[in-house]
Structure formats: structure tokens, C-alpha cells
PDB file of C-alpha atoms and ligand atoms in Angstrom:
ATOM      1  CA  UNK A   6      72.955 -80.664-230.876  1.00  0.00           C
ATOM      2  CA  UNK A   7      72.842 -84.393-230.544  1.00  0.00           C
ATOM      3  CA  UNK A   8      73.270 -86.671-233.708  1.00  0.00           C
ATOM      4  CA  UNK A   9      70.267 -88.558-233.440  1.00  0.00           C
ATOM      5  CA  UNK A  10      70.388 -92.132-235.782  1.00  0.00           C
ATOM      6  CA  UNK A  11      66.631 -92.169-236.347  1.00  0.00           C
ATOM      7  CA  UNK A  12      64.520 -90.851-239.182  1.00  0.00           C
ATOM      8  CA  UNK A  13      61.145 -91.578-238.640  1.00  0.00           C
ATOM      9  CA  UNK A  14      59.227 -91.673-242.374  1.00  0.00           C
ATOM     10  CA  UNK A  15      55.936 -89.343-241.738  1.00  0.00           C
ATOM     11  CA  UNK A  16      53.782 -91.130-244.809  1.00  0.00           C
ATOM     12  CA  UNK A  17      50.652 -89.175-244.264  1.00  0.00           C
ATOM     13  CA  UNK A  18      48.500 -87.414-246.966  1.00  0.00           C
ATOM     14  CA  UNK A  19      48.493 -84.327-245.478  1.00  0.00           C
ATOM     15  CA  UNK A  20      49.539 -81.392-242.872  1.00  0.00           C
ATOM     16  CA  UNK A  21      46.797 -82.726-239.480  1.00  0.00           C
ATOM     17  CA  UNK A  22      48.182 -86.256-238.676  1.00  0.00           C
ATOM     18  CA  UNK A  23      51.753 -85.874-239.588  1.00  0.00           C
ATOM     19  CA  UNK A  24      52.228 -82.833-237.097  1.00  0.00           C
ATOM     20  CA  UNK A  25      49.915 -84.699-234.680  1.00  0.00           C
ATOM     21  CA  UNK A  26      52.687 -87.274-234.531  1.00  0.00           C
ATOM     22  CA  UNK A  27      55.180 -85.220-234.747  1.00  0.00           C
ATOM     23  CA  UNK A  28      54.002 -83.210-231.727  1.00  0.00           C
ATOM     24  CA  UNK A  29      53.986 -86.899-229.982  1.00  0.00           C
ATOM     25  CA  UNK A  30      58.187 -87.209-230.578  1.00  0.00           C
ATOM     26  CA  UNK A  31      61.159 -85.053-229.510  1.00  0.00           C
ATOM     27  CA  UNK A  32      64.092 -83.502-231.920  1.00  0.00           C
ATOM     28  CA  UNK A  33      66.272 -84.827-229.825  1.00  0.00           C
ATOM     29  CA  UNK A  34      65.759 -88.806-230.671  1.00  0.00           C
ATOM     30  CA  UNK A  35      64.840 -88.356-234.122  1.00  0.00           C
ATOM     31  CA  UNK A  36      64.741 -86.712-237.655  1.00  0.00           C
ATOM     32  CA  UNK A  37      61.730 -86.939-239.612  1.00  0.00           C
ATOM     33  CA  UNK A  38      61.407 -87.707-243.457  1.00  0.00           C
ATOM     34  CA  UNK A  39      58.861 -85.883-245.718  1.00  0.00           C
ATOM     35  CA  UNK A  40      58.285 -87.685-249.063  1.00  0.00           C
ATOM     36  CA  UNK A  41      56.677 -86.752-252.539  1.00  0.00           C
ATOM     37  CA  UNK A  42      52.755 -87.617-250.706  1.00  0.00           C
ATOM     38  CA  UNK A  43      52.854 -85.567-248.092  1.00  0.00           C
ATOM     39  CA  UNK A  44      55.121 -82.580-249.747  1.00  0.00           C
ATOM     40  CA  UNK A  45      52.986 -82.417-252.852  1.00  0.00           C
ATOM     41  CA  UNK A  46      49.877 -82.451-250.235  1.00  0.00           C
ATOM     42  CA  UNK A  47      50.933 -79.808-247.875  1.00  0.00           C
ATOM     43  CA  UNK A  48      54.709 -77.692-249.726  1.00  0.00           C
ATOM     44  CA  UNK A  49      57.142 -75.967-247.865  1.00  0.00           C
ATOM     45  CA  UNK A  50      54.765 -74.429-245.074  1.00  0.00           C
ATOM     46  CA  UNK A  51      54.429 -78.281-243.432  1.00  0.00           C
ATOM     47  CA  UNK A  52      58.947 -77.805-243.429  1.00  0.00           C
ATOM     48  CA  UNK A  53      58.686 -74.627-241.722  1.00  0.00           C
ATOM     49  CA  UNK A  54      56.166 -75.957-239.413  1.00  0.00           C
ATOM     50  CA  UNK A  55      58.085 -79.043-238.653  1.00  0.00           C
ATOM     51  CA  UNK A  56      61.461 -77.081-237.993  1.00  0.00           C
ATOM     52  CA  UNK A  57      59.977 -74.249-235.747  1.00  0.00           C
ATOM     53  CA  UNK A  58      59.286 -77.336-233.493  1.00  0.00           C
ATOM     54  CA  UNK A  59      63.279 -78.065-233.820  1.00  0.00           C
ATOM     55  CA  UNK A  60      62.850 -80.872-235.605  1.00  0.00           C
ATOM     56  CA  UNK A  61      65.890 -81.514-238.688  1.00  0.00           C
ATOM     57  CA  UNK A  62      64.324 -82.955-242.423  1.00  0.00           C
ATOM     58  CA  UNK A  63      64.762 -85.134-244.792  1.00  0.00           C
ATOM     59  CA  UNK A  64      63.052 -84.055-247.806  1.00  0.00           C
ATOM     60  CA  UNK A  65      63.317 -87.195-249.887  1.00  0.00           C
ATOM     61  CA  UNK A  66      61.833 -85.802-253.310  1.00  0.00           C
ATOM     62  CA  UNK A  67      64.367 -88.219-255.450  1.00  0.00           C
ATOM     63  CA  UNK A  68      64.956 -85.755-258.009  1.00  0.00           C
ATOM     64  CA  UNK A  69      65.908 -87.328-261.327  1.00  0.00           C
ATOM     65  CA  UNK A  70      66.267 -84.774-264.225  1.00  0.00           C
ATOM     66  CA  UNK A  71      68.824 -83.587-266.443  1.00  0.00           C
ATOM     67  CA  UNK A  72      71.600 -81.533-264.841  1.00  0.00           C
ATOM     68  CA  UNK A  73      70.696 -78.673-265.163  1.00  0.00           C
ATOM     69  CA  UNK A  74      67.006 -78.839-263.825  1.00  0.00           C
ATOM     70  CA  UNK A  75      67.908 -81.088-260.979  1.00  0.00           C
ATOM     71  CA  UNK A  76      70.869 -78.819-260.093  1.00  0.00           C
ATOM     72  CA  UNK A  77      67.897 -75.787-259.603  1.00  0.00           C
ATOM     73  CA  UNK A  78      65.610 -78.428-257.631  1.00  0.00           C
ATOM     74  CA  UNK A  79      68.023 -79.401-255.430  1.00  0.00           C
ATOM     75  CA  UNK A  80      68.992 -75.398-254.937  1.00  0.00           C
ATOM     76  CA  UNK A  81      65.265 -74.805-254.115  1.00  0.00           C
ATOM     77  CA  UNK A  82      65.291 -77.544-251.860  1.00  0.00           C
ATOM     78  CA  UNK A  83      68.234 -76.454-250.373  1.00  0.00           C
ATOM     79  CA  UNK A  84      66.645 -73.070-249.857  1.00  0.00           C
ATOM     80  CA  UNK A  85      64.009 -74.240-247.848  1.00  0.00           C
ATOM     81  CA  UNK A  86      66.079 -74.857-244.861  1.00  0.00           C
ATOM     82  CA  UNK A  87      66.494 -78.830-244.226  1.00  0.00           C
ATOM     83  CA  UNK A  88      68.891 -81.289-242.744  1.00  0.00           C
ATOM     84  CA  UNK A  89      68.822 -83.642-246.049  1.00  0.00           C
ATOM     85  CA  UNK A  90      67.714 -84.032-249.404  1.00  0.00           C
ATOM     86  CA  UNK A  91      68.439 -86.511-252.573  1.00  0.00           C
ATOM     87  CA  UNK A  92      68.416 -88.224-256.146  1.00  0.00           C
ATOM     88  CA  UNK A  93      68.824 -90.509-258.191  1.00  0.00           C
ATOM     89  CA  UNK A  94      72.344 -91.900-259.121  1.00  0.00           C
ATOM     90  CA  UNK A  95      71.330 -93.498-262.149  1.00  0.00           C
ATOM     91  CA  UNK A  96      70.873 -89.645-263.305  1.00  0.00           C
ATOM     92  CA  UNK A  97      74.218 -90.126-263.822  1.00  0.00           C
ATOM     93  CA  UNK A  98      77.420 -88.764-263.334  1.00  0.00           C
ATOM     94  CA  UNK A  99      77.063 -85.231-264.893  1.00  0.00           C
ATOM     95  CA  UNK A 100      73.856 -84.896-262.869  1.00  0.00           C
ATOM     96  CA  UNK A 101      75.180 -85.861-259.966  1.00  0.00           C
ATOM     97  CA  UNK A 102      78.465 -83.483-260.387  1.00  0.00           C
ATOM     98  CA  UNK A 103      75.238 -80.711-261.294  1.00  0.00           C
ATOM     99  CA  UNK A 104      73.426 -81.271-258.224  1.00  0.00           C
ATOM    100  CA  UNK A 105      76.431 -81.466-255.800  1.00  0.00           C
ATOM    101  CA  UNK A 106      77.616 -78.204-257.013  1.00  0.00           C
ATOM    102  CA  UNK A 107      74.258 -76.364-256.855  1.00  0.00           C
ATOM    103  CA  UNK A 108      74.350 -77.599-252.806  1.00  0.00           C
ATOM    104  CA  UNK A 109      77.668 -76.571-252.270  1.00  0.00           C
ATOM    105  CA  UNK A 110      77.004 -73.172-253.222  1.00  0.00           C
ATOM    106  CA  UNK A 111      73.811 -72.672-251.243  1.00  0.00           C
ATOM    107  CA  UNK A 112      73.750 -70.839-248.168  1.00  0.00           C
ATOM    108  CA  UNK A 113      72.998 -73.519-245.845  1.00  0.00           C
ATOM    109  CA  UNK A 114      74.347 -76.751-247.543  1.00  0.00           C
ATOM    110  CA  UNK A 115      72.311 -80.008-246.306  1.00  0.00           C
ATOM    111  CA  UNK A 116      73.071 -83.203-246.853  1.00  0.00           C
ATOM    112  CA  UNK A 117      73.052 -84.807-250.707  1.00  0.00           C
ATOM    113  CA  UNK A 118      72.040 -88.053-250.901  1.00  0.00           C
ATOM    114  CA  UNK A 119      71.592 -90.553-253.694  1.00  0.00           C
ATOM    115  CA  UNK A 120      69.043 -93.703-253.733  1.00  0.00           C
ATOM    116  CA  UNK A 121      71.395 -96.428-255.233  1.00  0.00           C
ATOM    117  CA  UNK A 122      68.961 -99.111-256.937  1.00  0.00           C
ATOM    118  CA  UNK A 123      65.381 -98.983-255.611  1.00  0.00           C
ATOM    119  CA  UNK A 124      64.742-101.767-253.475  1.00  0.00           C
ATOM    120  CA  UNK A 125      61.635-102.397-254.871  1.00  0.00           C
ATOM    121  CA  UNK A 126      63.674-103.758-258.217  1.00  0.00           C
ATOM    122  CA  UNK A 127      64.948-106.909-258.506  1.00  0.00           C
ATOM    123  CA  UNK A 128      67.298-108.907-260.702  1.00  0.00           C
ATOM    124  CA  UNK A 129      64.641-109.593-263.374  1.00  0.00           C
ATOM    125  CA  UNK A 130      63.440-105.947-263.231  1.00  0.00           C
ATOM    126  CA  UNK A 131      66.791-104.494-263.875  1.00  0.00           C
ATOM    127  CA  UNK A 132      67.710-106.896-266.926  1.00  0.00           C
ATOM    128  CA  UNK A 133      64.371-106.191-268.359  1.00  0.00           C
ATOM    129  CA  UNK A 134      65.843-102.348-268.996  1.00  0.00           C
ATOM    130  CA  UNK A 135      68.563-103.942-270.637  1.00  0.00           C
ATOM    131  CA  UNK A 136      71.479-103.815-267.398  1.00  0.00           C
ATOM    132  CA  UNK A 137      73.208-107.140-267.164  1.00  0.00           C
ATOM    133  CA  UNK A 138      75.061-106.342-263.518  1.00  0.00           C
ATOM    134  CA  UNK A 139      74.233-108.052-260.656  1.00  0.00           C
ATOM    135  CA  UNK A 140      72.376-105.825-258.517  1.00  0.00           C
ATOM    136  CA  UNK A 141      75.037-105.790-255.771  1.00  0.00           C
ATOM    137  CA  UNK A 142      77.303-104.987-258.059  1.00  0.00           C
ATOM    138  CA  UNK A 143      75.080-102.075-259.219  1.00  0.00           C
ATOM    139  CA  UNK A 144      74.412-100.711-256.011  1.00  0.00           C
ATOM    140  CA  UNK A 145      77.817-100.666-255.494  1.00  0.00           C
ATOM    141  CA  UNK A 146      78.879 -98.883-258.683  1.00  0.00           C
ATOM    142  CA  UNK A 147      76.269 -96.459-257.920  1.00  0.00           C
ATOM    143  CA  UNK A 148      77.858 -95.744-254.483  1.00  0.00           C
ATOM    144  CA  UNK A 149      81.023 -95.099-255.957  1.00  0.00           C
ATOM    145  CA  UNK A 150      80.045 -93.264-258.326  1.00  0.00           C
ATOM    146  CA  UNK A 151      77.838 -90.835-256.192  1.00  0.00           C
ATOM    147  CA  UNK A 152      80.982 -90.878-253.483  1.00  0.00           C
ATOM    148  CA  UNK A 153      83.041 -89.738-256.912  1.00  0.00           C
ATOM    149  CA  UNK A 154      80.691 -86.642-257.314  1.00  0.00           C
ATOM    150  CA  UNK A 155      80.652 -85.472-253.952  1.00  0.00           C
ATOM    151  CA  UNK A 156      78.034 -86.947-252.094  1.00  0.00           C
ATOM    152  CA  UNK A 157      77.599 -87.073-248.525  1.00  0.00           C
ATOM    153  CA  UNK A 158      76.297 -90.708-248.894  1.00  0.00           C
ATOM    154  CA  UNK A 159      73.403 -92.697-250.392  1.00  0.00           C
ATOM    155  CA  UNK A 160      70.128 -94.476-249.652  1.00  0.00           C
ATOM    156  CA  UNK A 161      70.881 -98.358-249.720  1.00  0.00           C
ATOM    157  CA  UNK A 162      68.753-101.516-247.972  1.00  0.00           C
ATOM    158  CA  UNK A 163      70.387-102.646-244.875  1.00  0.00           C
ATOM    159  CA  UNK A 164      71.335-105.970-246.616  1.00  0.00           C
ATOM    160  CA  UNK A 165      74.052-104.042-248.605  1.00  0.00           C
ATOM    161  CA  UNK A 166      75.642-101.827-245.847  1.00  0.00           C
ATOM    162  CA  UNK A 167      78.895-104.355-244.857  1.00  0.00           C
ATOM    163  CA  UNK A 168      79.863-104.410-248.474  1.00  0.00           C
ATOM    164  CA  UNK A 169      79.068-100.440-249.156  1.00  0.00           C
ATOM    165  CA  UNK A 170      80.924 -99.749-245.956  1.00  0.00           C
ATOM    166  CA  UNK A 171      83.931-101.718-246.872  1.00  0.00           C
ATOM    167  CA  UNK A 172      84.230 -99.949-250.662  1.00  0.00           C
ATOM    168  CA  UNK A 173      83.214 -96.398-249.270  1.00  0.00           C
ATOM    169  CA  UNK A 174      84.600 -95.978-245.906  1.00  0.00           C
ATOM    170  CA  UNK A 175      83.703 -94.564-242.559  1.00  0.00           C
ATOM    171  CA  UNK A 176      82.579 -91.167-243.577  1.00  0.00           C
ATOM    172  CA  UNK A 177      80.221 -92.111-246.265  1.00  0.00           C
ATOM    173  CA  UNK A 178      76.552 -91.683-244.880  1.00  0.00           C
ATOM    174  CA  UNK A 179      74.690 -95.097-245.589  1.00  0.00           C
ATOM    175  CA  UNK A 180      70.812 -94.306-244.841  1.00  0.00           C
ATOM    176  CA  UNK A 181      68.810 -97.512-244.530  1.00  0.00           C
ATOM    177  CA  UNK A 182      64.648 -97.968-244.613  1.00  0.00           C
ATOM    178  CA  UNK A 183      63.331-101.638-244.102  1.00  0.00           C
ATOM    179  CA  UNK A 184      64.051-101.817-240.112  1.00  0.00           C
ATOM    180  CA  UNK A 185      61.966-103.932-237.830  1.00  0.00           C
ATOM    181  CA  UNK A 186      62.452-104.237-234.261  1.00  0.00           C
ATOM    182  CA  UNK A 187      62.067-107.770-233.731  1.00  0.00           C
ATOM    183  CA  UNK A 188      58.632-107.887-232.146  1.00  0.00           C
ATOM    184  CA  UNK A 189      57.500-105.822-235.015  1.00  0.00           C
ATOM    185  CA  UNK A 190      55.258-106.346-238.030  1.00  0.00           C
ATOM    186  CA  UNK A 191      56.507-106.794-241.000  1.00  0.00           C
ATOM    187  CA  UNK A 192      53.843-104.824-242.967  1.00  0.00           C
ATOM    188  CA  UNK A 193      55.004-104.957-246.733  1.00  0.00           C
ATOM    189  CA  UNK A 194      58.404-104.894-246.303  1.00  0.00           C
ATOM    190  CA  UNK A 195      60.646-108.360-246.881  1.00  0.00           C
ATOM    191  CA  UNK A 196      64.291-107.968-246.586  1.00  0.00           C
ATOM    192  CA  UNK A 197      64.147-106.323-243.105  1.00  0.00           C
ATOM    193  CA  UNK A 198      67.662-105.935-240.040  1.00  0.00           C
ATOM    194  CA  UNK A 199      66.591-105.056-236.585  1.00  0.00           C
ATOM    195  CA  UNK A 200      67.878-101.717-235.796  1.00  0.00           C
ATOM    196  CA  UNK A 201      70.744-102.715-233.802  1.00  0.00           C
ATOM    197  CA  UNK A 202      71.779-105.167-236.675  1.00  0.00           C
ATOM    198  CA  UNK A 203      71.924-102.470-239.060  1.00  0.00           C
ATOM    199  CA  UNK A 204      73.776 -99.937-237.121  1.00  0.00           C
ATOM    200  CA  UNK A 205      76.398-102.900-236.214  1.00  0.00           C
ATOM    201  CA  UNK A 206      76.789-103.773-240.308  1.00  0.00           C
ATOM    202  CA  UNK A 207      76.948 -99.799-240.480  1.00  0.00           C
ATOM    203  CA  UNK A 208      74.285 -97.932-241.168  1.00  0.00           C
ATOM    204  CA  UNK A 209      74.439 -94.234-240.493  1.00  0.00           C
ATOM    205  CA  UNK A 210      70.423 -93.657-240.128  1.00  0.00           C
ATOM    206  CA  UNK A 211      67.739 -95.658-239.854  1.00  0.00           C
ATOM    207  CA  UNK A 212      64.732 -94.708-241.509  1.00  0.00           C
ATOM    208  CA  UNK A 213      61.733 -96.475-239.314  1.00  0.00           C
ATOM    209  CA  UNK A 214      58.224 -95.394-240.583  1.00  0.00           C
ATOM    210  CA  UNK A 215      55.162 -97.748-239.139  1.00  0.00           C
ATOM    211  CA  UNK A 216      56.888 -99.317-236.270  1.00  0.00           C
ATOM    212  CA  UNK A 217      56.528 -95.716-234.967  1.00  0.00           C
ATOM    213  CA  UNK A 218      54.367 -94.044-236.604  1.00  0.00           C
ATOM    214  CA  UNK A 219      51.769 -96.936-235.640  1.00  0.00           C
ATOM    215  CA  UNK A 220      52.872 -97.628-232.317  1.00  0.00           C
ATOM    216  CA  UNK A 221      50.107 -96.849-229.750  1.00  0.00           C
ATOM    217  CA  UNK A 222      52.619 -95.101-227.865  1.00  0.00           C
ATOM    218  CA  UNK A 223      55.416 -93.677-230.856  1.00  0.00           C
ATOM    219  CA  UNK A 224      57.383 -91.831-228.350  1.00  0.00           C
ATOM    220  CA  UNK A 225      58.204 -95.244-226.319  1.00  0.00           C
ATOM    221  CA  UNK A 226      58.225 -97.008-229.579  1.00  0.00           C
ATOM    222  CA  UNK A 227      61.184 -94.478-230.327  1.00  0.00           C
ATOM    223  CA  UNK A 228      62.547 -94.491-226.805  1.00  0.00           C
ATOM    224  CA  UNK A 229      63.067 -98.295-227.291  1.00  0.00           C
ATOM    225  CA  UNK A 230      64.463 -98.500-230.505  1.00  0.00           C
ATOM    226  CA  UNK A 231      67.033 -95.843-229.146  1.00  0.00           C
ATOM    227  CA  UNK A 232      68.193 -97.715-226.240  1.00  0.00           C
ATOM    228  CA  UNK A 233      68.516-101.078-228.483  1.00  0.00           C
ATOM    229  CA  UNK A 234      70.840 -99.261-231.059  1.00  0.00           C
ATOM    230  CA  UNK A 235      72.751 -98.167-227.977  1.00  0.00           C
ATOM    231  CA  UNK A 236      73.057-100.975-226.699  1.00  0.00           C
TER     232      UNK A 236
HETATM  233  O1  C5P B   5      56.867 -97.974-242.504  1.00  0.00           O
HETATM  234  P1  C5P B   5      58.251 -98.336-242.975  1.00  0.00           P
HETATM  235  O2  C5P B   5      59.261 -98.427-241.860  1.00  0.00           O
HETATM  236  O3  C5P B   5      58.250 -99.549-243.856  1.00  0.00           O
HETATM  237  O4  C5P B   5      58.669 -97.069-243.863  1.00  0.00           O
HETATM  238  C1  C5P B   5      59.880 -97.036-244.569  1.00  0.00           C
HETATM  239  C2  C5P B   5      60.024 -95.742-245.265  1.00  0.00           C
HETATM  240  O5  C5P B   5      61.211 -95.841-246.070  1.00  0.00           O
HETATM  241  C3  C5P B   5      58.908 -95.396-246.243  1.00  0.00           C
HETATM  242  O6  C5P B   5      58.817 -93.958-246.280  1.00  0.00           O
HETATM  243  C4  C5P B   5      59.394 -95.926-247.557  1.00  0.00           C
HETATM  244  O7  C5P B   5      58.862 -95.233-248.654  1.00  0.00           O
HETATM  245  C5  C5P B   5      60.885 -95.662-247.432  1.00  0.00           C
HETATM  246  N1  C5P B   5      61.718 -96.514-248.271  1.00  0.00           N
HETATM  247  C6  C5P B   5      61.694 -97.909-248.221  1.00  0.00           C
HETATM  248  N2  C5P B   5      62.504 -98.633-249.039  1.00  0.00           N
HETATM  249  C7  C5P B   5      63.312 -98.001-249.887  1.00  0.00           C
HETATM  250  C8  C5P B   5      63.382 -96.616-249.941  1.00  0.00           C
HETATM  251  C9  C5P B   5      62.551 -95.888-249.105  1.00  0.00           C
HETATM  252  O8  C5P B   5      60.963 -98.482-247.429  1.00  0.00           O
HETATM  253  N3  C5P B   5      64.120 -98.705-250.632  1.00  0.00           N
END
């Protein structure tokens, strides 16, 4: 099967719309990522759904528990069949070690990810909860840290993919949201790469939500984006 770079985000409240846009894209060019909205709106049946029409998942449920119940969420999630899943690496390292295990022993291993520093945070937010680091040099710890434990890779903004690249080498999977085609809007988003900038600094996968998902045509919007990162 081909490798394809691109997760398009479905962000949809429920089942209707995000398999009416799915039905608009092809397997081949892309992955699609299913967050806490739509998973908590529609569970597992959506996943089965979504993979009958040959399309691999990224459940993205950024589990965050002590070992031992993240360990038996991530073995659930595992169960249900899908190309990726993830935490949190400030869970720490025993989590981390808890969850990686509990993956590696399921029948169908995916992917385990871990979301570095949320994006969403900066400086000020993470020396309010008392962490003095800059955050490049947190995101970076992070990374090493979840690279220690086994993990295939981590969720990081495109902004930090040179330096995680250069610390964590060429097999570490570096997944990157905020990506805007150049003619795009930027919605809410701020630090943003074109696609083809982050794959060059990179990236392993691009997650693209609204550029696609709110294109008038999505499969051209995809099609495009495609040819740019190839070229
Ligand atoms: O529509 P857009 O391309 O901005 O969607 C990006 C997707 O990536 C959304 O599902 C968003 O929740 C997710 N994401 C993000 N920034 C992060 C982590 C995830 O935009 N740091």
C-alpha cells in the first residue's frame, strides 16, 4: 500500500458529514484523524465504517492517565483496528514505558504517538504551572524522552521539526497540524509552514483539517497539496 503523507483532521460532531467527506477522498492520498468530538459522538462503529472504505486512522484520543489505566486505553484502542493512536508525554516516563508495552503486545500494533507540549501553550502558560524550560527545550526533552520509551514518534508544530529531526533522527515519526497551503486561510491557526515547507524541515505527516475539509472541491484540494509536497 502506498505511504500516503496526509492526514486530513475530520472535526465534525458526528457520523453524516464526516463520512460524507470521507466518501469525497481516496485511501490512497490520505489518512484521516478522528478526535475526542467526533469519537465521543459516534465510538468505534464510525472506525469500522471508515476502514471498510480502506481508509487507515488516527485515533487521536491523547490519553493521559496513570500507567496502568492508559496502558488498558491504549490496548482498547489498539483493539479497534487503526493505523495510529497517542498521549501525552508529560504522563511521564513510567506511563509512557506502560503504554508502549500494552501496544507492543497487541495483536495488530499501530503506531504510538506522543503530543510533546500543546501548541496552544505558550511560554507564560507553562511557567504559570511552575516549569521554568524554555518551551523548545521542553518539546525537545519530551521527544527524547518519548523516543526513550519506545515511541514511534510524536505530535510537534512544524516550527520545531529541524531541531526534533536533528536530536531524534530519521526514523522518528514527527506528525505536524498547523499547515496552510499558501493561498489558504488561516482560520485560527498562527504559527502555520506550507506543506512542502514542512515536509522539507521534516515532517513525517501532515495533519491538514479545513483547507480540505472546507475546500469546495476536497478531493482537488488534496490532489494539490499532494503534488506540492512532491514537488
Ligand atoms: O483545520 P486545521 O488544519 O487547522 O486542523 C488541524 C487539526 O490538527 C485539528 O484537528 C486540530 O485539533 C489539530 N491540532 C492542531 N494543533 C495542535 C494539535 C492538533 O491544530 N497542536
Amino acid at each position: 500500500m502506498s505511504d500516503p503523507k496526509i492526514i486530513v483532521a475530520l472535526d465534525y460532531p458526528g457520523a453524516v458529514p464526516a463520512l460524507a467527506l470521507a466518501h469525497r477522498l481516496s485511501p490512497e492520498l490520505c489518512r484521516l484523524k478522528v478526535g475526542k468530538e467526533l469519537f465521543t459522538a459516534t465510538g468505534p462503529a464510525l472506525l469500522e465504517q471508515l476502514m471498510r472504505s480502506g481508509f487507515e486512522i488516527f485515533l487521536d484520543l491523547k490519553f493521559h492517565d496513570i500507567p496502568n489505566t492508559t496502558a488498558q486505553a491504549c490496548k482498547a484502542a489498539a483493539g479497534l483496528g487503526v493505523w495510529m493512536i497517542n498521549v501525552h508525554a508529560l504522563g511521564g516516563r513510567k506511563m509512557l514505558e506502560a503504554a508502549q508495552l500494552a501496544v507492543a503486545n497487541s495483536v495488530k500494533p499501530p503506531k504510538l504517538i506522543a503530543v510533546t507540549l500543546l501548541t496552544s501553550m505558550n511560554q507564560e502558560d507553562i511557567n504559570e504551572l511552575g516549569i521554568q524550560t524554555s518551551t523548545g527545550e521542553m518539546v525537545l526533552r519530551l521527544a527524547k524522552l518519548s523516543q526513550e520509551c519506545g515511541l514511534d514518534g510524536v505530535v510537534c508544530s512544524a516550527m520545531e521539526t529541524a531541531l526534533l529531526r536533528k536530536h531524534c533522527g530519521n526514523k522518528f515519526a514527527l506528525v505536524t497540524p498547523g499547515i496552510r497551503p499558501l493561498e489558504a486561510s488561516l482560520d485560527d491557526q498562527s504559527r502555520v509552514m506550507t506543506p512542502e515547507a514542512a515536509i522539507k524541515a521534516g515532517s513525517s505527516y501532515l495533519v491538514i483539517g479545513r483547507p480540505i475539509t472546507r475546500a469546495v472541491d476536497p478531493m482537488q484540494a488534496l490532489l494539490d497539496i499532494n503534488s506540492q509536497i512532491r514537488g
